[in-house]
């Protein structure tokens, strides 16, 4: 393994440390080509997904069991999406939509490719958070708010892709609800604070990608020179 894999099983999604001294031996050894930018940093905050990879390796110990583990998350995603669709569509339309979602070949990759399982895990948690938000707002369930924040927090601890689900909460509150604007804005505050805090934390601790095509701050011309 790479020399910088020292943080423990919760932090396995570090592929380049952003430290030239640490990266040079790996360039010399071969995992990275000679033209690699020595300041390359590819490090993602995904402790839950990381711990589950460790669980596969340390507890399950069999590749086929790790794949069953991924299938279980895939089924969990279908279940959460089904719960959401049943809330917003008539029964027959919801049944068709759930079936189409379940068989969509776009969902095959994150289930079959273990390295992409973080997308499944974060989606399950974040969409569960969305479902809990709806329960809180539409049914007045007081536990809905707490479960919503918890679900979104777990999603963010699984993958940064959970941020995309925040847009559904914003769209629901700003476009679908008919309450007073102040009420809708107040309902957005917990999730907005969570998202803002996550982004500040992510930036402050140097997570993300820098010095590669994964870094959106680079132009095509700059990437070609790295």
PDB file of C-alpha atoms in Angstrom:
ATOM      1  CA  UNK A   1       0.000   0.000   0.000  1.00  0.00           C
ATOM      2  CA  UNK A   2       0.968   3.642  -0.263  1.00  0.00           C
ATOM      3  CA  UNK A   3       3.124   5.079   2.490  1.00  0.00           C
ATOM      4  CA  UNK A   4       0.509   7.632   3.556  1.00  0.00           C
ATOM      5  CA  UNK A   5      -2.148   4.999   4.411  1.00  0.00           C
ATOM      6  CA  UNK A   6      -1.554   5.593   8.105  1.00  0.00           C
ATOM      7  CA  UNK A   7      -4.818   7.193   9.222  1.00  0.00           C
ATOM      8  CA  UNK A   8      -6.636   3.927   9.890  1.00  0.00           C
ATOM      9  CA  UNK A   9      -9.648   2.115   8.452  1.00  0.00           C
ATOM     10  CA  UNK A  10     -11.886   5.202   8.506  1.00  0.00           C
ATOM     11  CA  UNK A  11      -9.706   7.110   6.007  1.00  0.00           C
ATOM     12  CA  UNK A  12      -8.900   4.803   3.090  1.00  0.00           C
ATOM     13  CA  UNK A  13      -9.995   7.231   0.360  1.00  0.00           C
ATOM     14  CA  UNK A  14      -6.635   8.973   0.112  1.00  0.00           C
ATOM     15  CA  UNK A  15      -4.981   8.339  -3.242  1.00  0.00           C
ATOM     16  CA  UNK A  16      -2.441  11.165  -3.257  1.00  0.00           C
ATOM     17  CA  UNK A  17      -1.421  13.177  -0.181  1.00  0.00           C
ATOM     18  CA  UNK A  18      -0.633  16.602  -1.663  1.00  0.00           C
ATOM     19  CA  UNK A  19       2.896  16.187  -0.276  1.00  0.00           C
ATOM     20  CA  UNK A  20       5.730  16.063  -2.789  1.00  0.00           C
ATOM     21  CA  UNK A  21       8.099  14.268  -0.399  1.00  0.00           C
ATOM     22  CA  UNK A  22       5.549  11.511   0.184  1.00  0.00           C
ATOM     23  CA  UNK A  23       4.580  11.196  -3.475  1.00  0.00           C
ATOM     24  CA  UNK A  24       8.085  11.012  -4.988  1.00  0.00           C
ATOM     25  CA  UNK A  25       8.796   7.446  -3.745  1.00  0.00           C
ATOM     26  CA  UNK A  26       5.516   6.259  -5.262  1.00  0.00           C
ATOM     27  CA  UNK A  27       6.390   7.906  -8.580  1.00  0.00           C
ATOM     28  CA  UNK A  28       9.773   6.157  -8.485  1.00  0.00           C
ATOM     29  CA  UNK A  29       8.186   2.829  -7.474  1.00  0.00           C
ATOM     30  CA  UNK A  30       5.631   2.935 -10.290  1.00  0.00           C
ATOM     31  CA  UNK A  31       2.012   3.484  -9.150  1.00  0.00           C
ATOM     32  CA  UNK A  32       2.179   7.015 -10.580  1.00  0.00           C
ATOM     33  CA  UNK A  33       3.815   7.926 -13.933  1.00  0.00           C
ATOM     34  CA  UNK A  34       6.925  10.097 -13.995  1.00  0.00           C
ATOM     35  CA  UNK A  35       5.017  13.177 -15.193  1.00  0.00           C
ATOM     36  CA  UNK A  36       2.682  13.217 -12.155  1.00  0.00           C
ATOM     37  CA  UNK A  37       2.378  16.624 -10.495  1.00  0.00           C
ATOM     38  CA  UNK A  38       4.196  16.255  -7.168  1.00  0.00           C
ATOM     39  CA  UNK A  39       1.624  18.383  -5.364  1.00  0.00           C
ATOM     40  CA  UNK A  40      -1.183  16.057  -6.440  1.00  0.00           C
ATOM     41  CA  UNK A  41      -3.859  15.664  -3.756  1.00  0.00           C
ATOM     42  CA  UNK A  42      -6.774  13.247  -4.059  1.00  0.00           C
ATOM     43  CA  UNK A  43      -8.291  12.719  -0.626  1.00  0.00           C
ATOM     44  CA  UNK A  44     -11.987  12.249   0.098  1.00  0.00           C
ATOM     45  CA  UNK A  45     -13.844  12.362   3.419  1.00  0.00           C
ATOM     46  CA  UNK A  46     -15.825   9.118   3.408  1.00  0.00           C
ATOM     47  CA  UNK A  47     -15.390   7.531   6.859  1.00  0.00           C
ATOM     48  CA  UNK A  48     -18.512   5.341   6.753  1.00  0.00           C
ATOM     49  CA  UNK A  49     -17.759   3.966   3.281  1.00  0.00           C
ATOM     50  CA  UNK A  50     -14.127   3.519   4.295  1.00  0.00           C
ATOM     51  CA  UNK A  51     -15.019   1.574   7.442  1.00  0.00           C
ATOM     52  CA  UNK A  52     -17.301  -0.678   5.406  1.00  0.00           C
ATOM     53  CA  UNK A  53     -14.418  -1.467   3.038  1.00  0.00           C
ATOM     54  CA  UNK A  54     -12.372  -2.371   6.089  1.00  0.00           C
ATOM     55  CA  UNK A  55     -15.307  -4.510   7.299  1.00  0.00           C
ATOM     56  CA  UNK A  56     -15.256  -6.435   3.997  1.00  0.00           C
ATOM     57  CA  UNK A  57     -11.528  -7.065   4.325  1.00  0.00           C
ATOM     58  CA  UNK A  58     -11.275  -7.742   8.074  1.00  0.00           C
ATOM     59  CA  UNK A  59     -14.598  -9.483   8.795  1.00  0.00           C
ATOM     60  CA  UNK A  60     -16.200 -10.851   5.643  1.00  0.00           C
ATOM     61  CA  UNK A  61     -12.854 -11.794   4.051  1.00  0.00           C
ATOM     62  CA  UNK A  62     -14.517 -13.197   0.918  1.00  0.00           C
ATOM     63  CA  UNK A  63     -15.028 -11.264  -2.288  1.00  0.00           C
ATOM     64  CA  UNK A  64     -18.429 -12.830  -2.922  1.00  0.00           C
ATOM     65  CA  UNK A  65     -19.587 -11.701   0.522  1.00  0.00           C
ATOM     66  CA  UNK A  66     -18.369  -8.184  -0.239  1.00  0.00           C
ATOM     67  CA  UNK A  67     -20.470  -8.268  -3.408  1.00  0.00           C
ATOM     68  CA  UNK A  68     -23.496  -9.462  -1.432  1.00  0.00           C
ATOM     69  CA  UNK A  69     -22.837  -6.541   0.902  1.00  0.00           C
ATOM     70  CA  UNK A  70     -23.011  -4.195  -2.102  1.00  0.00           C
ATOM     71  CA  UNK A  71     -26.204  -5.858  -3.342  1.00  0.00           C
ATOM     72  CA  UNK A  72     -27.765  -5.264   0.088  1.00  0.00           C
ATOM     73  CA  UNK A  73     -27.044  -1.533  -0.232  1.00  0.00           C
ATOM     74  CA  UNK A  74     -28.504  -1.602  -3.736  1.00  0.00           C
ATOM     75  CA  UNK A  75     -31.699  -3.161  -2.421  1.00  0.00           C
ATOM     76  CA  UNK A  76     -31.731  -0.614   0.370  1.00  0.00           C
ATOM     77  CA  UNK A  77     -31.575   2.166  -2.208  1.00  0.00           C
ATOM     78  CA  UNK A  78     -34.540   0.705  -4.084  1.00  0.00           C
ATOM     79  CA  UNK A  79     -36.487   0.489  -0.800  1.00  0.00           C
ATOM     80  CA  UNK A  80     -35.814   4.130   0.106  1.00  0.00           C
ATOM     81  CA  UNK A  81     -36.677   5.355  -3.384  1.00  0.00           C
ATOM     82  CA  UNK A  82     -39.862   3.266  -3.268  1.00  0.00           C
ATOM     83  CA  UNK A  83     -40.870   4.917   0.011  1.00  0.00           C
ATOM     84  CA  UNK A  84     -40.340   8.352  -1.559  1.00  0.00           C
ATOM     85  CA  UNK A  85     -42.182   7.552  -4.789  1.00  0.00           C
ATOM     86  CA  UNK A  86     -45.184   6.193  -2.902  1.00  0.00           C
ATOM     87  CA  UNK A  87     -45.462   9.569  -1.166  1.00  0.00           C
ATOM     88  CA  UNK A  88     -45.556  11.631  -4.353  1.00  0.00           C
ATOM     89  CA  UNK A  89     -47.245   9.421  -6.982  1.00  0.00           C
ATOM     90  CA  UNK A  90     -50.518   7.524  -7.286  1.00  0.00           C
ATOM     91  CA  UNK A  91     -50.217   3.834  -6.426  1.00  0.00           C
ATOM     92  CA  UNK A  92     -50.017   2.469  -9.974  1.00  0.00           C
ATOM     93  CA  UNK A  93     -47.681   5.165 -11.212  1.00  0.00           C
ATOM     94  CA  UNK A  94     -45.468   4.644  -8.161  1.00  0.00           C
ATOM     95  CA  UNK A  95     -45.312   0.892  -8.833  1.00  0.00           C
ATOM     96  CA  UNK A  96     -44.194   1.471 -12.430  1.00  0.00           C
ATOM     97  CA  UNK A  97     -41.644   4.101 -11.369  1.00  0.00           C
ATOM     98  CA  UNK A  98     -40.198   1.806  -8.699  1.00  0.00           C
ATOM     99  CA  UNK A  99     -39.866  -1.039 -11.204  1.00  0.00           C
ATOM    100  CA  UNK A 100     -38.138   1.195 -13.748  1.00  0.00           C
ATOM    101  CA  UNK A 101     -35.768   2.502 -11.095  1.00  0.00           C
ATOM    102  CA  UNK A 102     -34.940  -1.015  -9.905  1.00  0.00           C
ATOM    103  CA  UNK A 103     -34.071  -2.334 -13.391  1.00  0.00           C
ATOM    104  CA  UNK A 104     -32.328   0.794 -14.707  1.00  0.00           C
ATOM    105  CA  UNK A 105     -28.914  -0.341 -15.968  1.00  0.00           C
ATOM    106  CA  UNK A 106     -27.354   2.926 -14.746  1.00  0.00           C
ATOM    107  CA  UNK A 107     -27.549   1.486 -11.216  1.00  0.00           C
ATOM    108  CA  UNK A 108     -25.559  -1.611 -12.143  1.00  0.00           C
ATOM    109  CA  UNK A 109     -22.102  -0.041 -11.828  1.00  0.00           C
ATOM    110  CA  UNK A 110     -22.204   1.103  -8.174  1.00  0.00           C
ATOM    111  CA  UNK A 111     -23.616  -2.312  -7.188  1.00  0.00           C
ATOM    112  CA  UNK A 112     -21.181  -4.419  -9.219  1.00  0.00           C
ATOM    113  CA  UNK A 113     -18.064  -2.285  -8.757  1.00  0.00           C
ATOM    114  CA  UNK A 114     -17.081  -2.379  -5.083  1.00  0.00           C
ATOM    115  CA  UNK A 115     -14.953   0.764  -5.394  1.00  0.00           C
ATOM    116  CA  UNK A 116     -18.081   2.705  -6.336  1.00  0.00           C
ATOM    117  CA  UNK A 117     -20.176   1.471  -3.413  1.00  0.00           C
ATOM    118  CA  UNK A 118     -19.787   4.795  -1.616  1.00  0.00           C
ATOM    119  CA  UNK A 119     -22.322   6.256  -4.067  1.00  0.00           C
ATOM    120  CA  UNK A 120     -24.911   3.667  -2.996  1.00  0.00           C
ATOM    121  CA  UNK A 121     -24.271   4.170   0.705  1.00  0.00           C
ATOM    122  CA  UNK A 122     -24.470   7.958   0.555  1.00  0.00           C
ATOM    123  CA  UNK A 123     -27.627   7.801  -1.571  1.00  0.00           C
ATOM    124  CA  UNK A 124     -29.385   5.478   0.878  1.00  0.00           C
ATOM    125  CA  UNK A 125     -28.626   7.728   3.847  1.00  0.00           C
ATOM    126  CA  UNK A 126     -29.321  11.045   2.095  1.00  0.00           C
ATOM    127  CA  UNK A 127     -32.587   9.885   0.501  1.00  0.00           C
ATOM    128  CA  UNK A 128     -33.659   8.474   3.857  1.00  0.00           C
ATOM    129  CA  UNK A 129     -32.968  11.959   5.219  1.00  0.00           C
ATOM    130  CA  UNK A 130     -35.192  13.416   2.497  1.00  0.00           C
ATOM    131  CA  UNK A 131     -37.969  10.943   3.383  1.00  0.00           C
ATOM    132  CA  UNK A 132     -37.679  11.910   7.067  1.00  0.00           C
ATOM    133  CA  UNK A 133     -37.866  15.605   6.132  1.00  0.00           C
ATOM    134  CA  UNK A 134     -41.129  14.940   4.284  1.00  0.00           C
ATOM    135  CA  UNK A 135     -42.510  13.058   7.286  1.00  0.00           C
ATOM    136  CA  UNK A 136     -41.644  16.003   9.491  1.00  0.00           C
ATOM    137  CA  UNK A 137     -43.145  18.638   7.234  1.00  0.00           C
ATOM    138  CA  UNK A 138     -46.215  16.829   5.934  1.00  0.00           C
ATOM    139  CA  UNK A 139     -47.191  14.611   8.866  1.00  0.00           C
ATOM    140  CA  UNK A 140     -45.885  16.701  11.746  1.00  0.00           C
ATOM    141  CA  UNK A 141     -43.707  13.890  13.060  1.00  0.00           C
ATOM    142  CA  UNK A 142     -41.320  15.551  15.535  1.00  0.00           C
ATOM    143  CA  UNK A 143     -38.701  12.837  15.081  1.00  0.00           C
ATOM    144  CA  UNK A 144     -38.591  13.545  11.360  1.00  0.00           C
ATOM    145  CA  UNK A 145     -36.332  16.576  11.708  1.00  0.00           C
ATOM    146  CA  UNK A 146     -33.770  14.727  13.836  1.00  0.00           C
ATOM    147  CA  UNK A 147     -33.764  11.714  11.504  1.00  0.00           C
ATOM    148  CA  UNK A 148     -33.477  14.001   8.496  1.00  0.00           C
ATOM    149  CA  UNK A 149     -30.375  15.736   9.825  1.00  0.00           C
ATOM    150  CA  UNK A 150     -28.922  12.390  10.918  1.00  0.00           C
ATOM    151  CA  UNK A 151     -29.579  10.842   7.506  1.00  0.00           C
ATOM    152  CA  UNK A 152     -27.974  13.709   5.638  1.00  0.00           C
ATOM    153  CA  UNK A 153     -24.999  13.735   8.027  1.00  0.00           C
ATOM    154  CA  UNK A 154     -24.474   9.998   7.484  1.00  0.00           C
ATOM    155  CA  UNK A 155     -24.755  10.542   3.742  1.00  0.00           C
ATOM    156  CA  UNK A 156     -22.060  13.227   3.825  1.00  0.00           C
ATOM    157  CA  UNK A 157     -19.862  10.901   5.882  1.00  0.00           C
ATOM    158  CA  UNK A 158     -20.258   8.285   3.151  1.00  0.00           C
ATOM    159  CA  UNK A 159     -19.580  10.404   0.074  1.00  0.00           C
ATOM    160  CA  UNK A 160     -19.666  14.009  -1.029  1.00  0.00           C
ATOM    161  CA  UNK A 161     -22.248  12.960  -3.636  1.00  0.00           C
ATOM    162  CA  UNK A 162     -24.868  13.213  -0.870  1.00  0.00           C
ATOM    163  CA  UNK A 163     -24.759  16.979  -1.383  1.00  0.00           C
ATOM    164  CA  UNK A 164     -26.857  16.558  -4.526  1.00  0.00           C
ATOM    165  CA  UNK A 165     -29.863  15.431  -2.459  1.00  0.00           C
ATOM    166  CA  UNK A 166     -29.827  18.744  -0.567  1.00  0.00           C
ATOM    167  CA  UNK A 167     -31.201  20.303  -3.756  1.00  0.00           C
ATOM    168  CA  UNK A 168     -34.365  18.189  -3.438  1.00  0.00           C
ATOM    169  CA  UNK A 169     -35.025  19.581   0.037  1.00  0.00           C
ATOM    170  CA  UNK A 170     -34.517  23.140  -1.214  1.00  0.00           C
ATOM    171  CA  UNK A 171     -36.764  22.576  -4.247  1.00  0.00           C
ATOM    172  CA  UNK A 172     -39.461  21.030  -2.064  1.00  0.00           C
ATOM    173  CA  UNK A 173     -39.477  23.885   0.442  1.00  0.00           C
ATOM    174  CA  UNK A 174     -39.186  26.722  -2.076  1.00  0.00           C
ATOM    175  CA  UNK A 175     -41.403  25.391  -4.866  1.00  0.00           C
ATOM    176  CA  UNK A 176     -43.763  22.724  -3.547  1.00  0.00           C
ATOM    177  CA  UNK A 177     -44.791  23.975  -0.114  1.00  0.00           C
ATOM    178  CA  UNK A 178     -47.513  26.590   0.255  1.00  0.00           C
ATOM    179  CA  UNK A 179     -46.623  27.778   3.765  1.00  0.00           C
ATOM    180  CA  UNK A 180     -45.488  31.282   4.520  1.00  0.00           C
ATOM    181  CA  UNK A 181     -42.053  31.974   3.071  1.00  0.00           C
ATOM    182  CA  UNK A 182     -40.630  32.507   6.551  1.00  0.00           C
ATOM    183  CA  UNK A 183     -41.836  29.045   7.636  1.00  0.00           C
ATOM    184  CA  UNK A 184     -40.267  27.410   4.603  1.00  0.00           C
ATOM    185  CA  UNK A 185     -36.971  29.207   5.073  1.00  0.00           C
ATOM    186  CA  UNK A 186     -36.858  28.211   8.734  1.00  0.00           C
ATOM    187  CA  UNK A 187     -37.459  24.580   7.723  1.00  0.00           C
ATOM    188  CA  UNK A 188     -34.368  24.806   5.523  1.00  0.00           C
ATOM    189  CA  UNK A 189     -32.118  26.126   8.282  1.00  0.00           C
ATOM    190  CA  UNK A 190     -31.033  22.773   9.845  1.00  0.00           C
ATOM    191  CA  UNK A 191     -30.059  21.235   6.507  1.00  0.00           C
ATOM    192  CA  UNK A 192     -28.460  24.470   5.286  1.00  0.00           C
ATOM    193  CA  UNK A 193     -26.318  24.697   8.427  1.00  0.00           C
ATOM    194  CA  UNK A 194     -25.292  21.060   8.047  1.00  0.00           C
ATOM    195  CA  UNK A 195     -24.320  21.543   4.410  1.00  0.00           C
ATOM    196  CA  UNK A 196     -22.440  24.780   5.066  1.00  0.00           C
ATOM    197  CA  UNK A 197     -20.601  23.255   8.020  1.00  0.00           C
ATOM    198  CA  UNK A 198     -19.628  20.257   5.907  1.00  0.00           C
ATOM    199  CA  UNK A 199     -18.230  22.445   3.123  1.00  0.00           C
ATOM    200  CA  UNK A 200     -16.218  24.530   5.590  1.00  0.00           C
ATOM    201  CA  UNK A 201     -14.858  21.359   7.239  1.00  0.00           C
ATOM    202  CA  UNK A 202     -14.069  19.763   3.867  1.00  0.00           C
ATOM    203  CA  UNK A 203     -12.133  22.809   2.733  1.00  0.00           C
ATOM    204  CA  UNK A 204     -10.383  23.477   6.034  1.00  0.00           C
ATOM    205  CA  UNK A 205      -8.978  19.938   6.291  1.00  0.00           C
ATOM    206  CA  UNK A 206      -7.833  19.768   2.688  1.00  0.00           C
ATOM    207  CA  UNK A 207     -10.232  17.154   1.358  1.00  0.00           C
ATOM    208  CA  UNK A 208     -10.982  16.933  -2.335  1.00  0.00           C
ATOM    209  CA  UNK A 209      -8.817  16.856  -5.451  1.00  0.00           C
ATOM    210  CA  UNK A 210      -6.069  19.258  -6.488  1.00  0.00           C
ATOM    211  CA  UNK A 211      -3.605  19.040  -9.363  1.00  0.00           C
ATOM    212  CA  UNK A 212      -5.508  16.588 -11.534  1.00  0.00           C
ATOM    213  CA  UNK A 213      -8.412  16.460 -13.954  1.00  0.00           C
ATOM    214  CA  UNK A 214     -10.623  15.884 -10.886  1.00  0.00           C
ATOM    215  CA  UNK A 215      -9.925  19.465  -9.786  1.00  0.00           C
ATOM    216  CA  UNK A 216     -12.541  21.768 -11.379  1.00  0.00           C
ATOM    217  CA  UNK A 217     -10.334  24.825 -10.851  1.00  0.00           C
ATOM    218  CA  UNK A 218      -7.986  23.686 -13.622  1.00  0.00           C
ATOM    219  CA  UNK A 219      -8.555  24.519 -17.253  1.00  0.00           C
ATOM    220  CA  UNK A 220      -7.957  21.924 -19.978  1.00  0.00           C
ATOM    221  CA  UNK A 221      -4.736  23.718 -20.916  1.00  0.00           C
ATOM    222  CA  UNK A 222      -3.431  23.656 -17.352  1.00  0.00           C
ATOM    223  CA  UNK A 223      -4.278  19.962 -16.928  1.00  0.00           C
ATOM    224  CA  UNK A 224      -2.382  19.090 -20.105  1.00  0.00           C
ATOM    225  CA  UNK A 225       0.779  20.631 -18.614  1.00  0.00           C
ATOM    226  CA  UNK A 226       0.688  18.620 -15.388  1.00  0.00           C
TER     227      UNK A 226
END
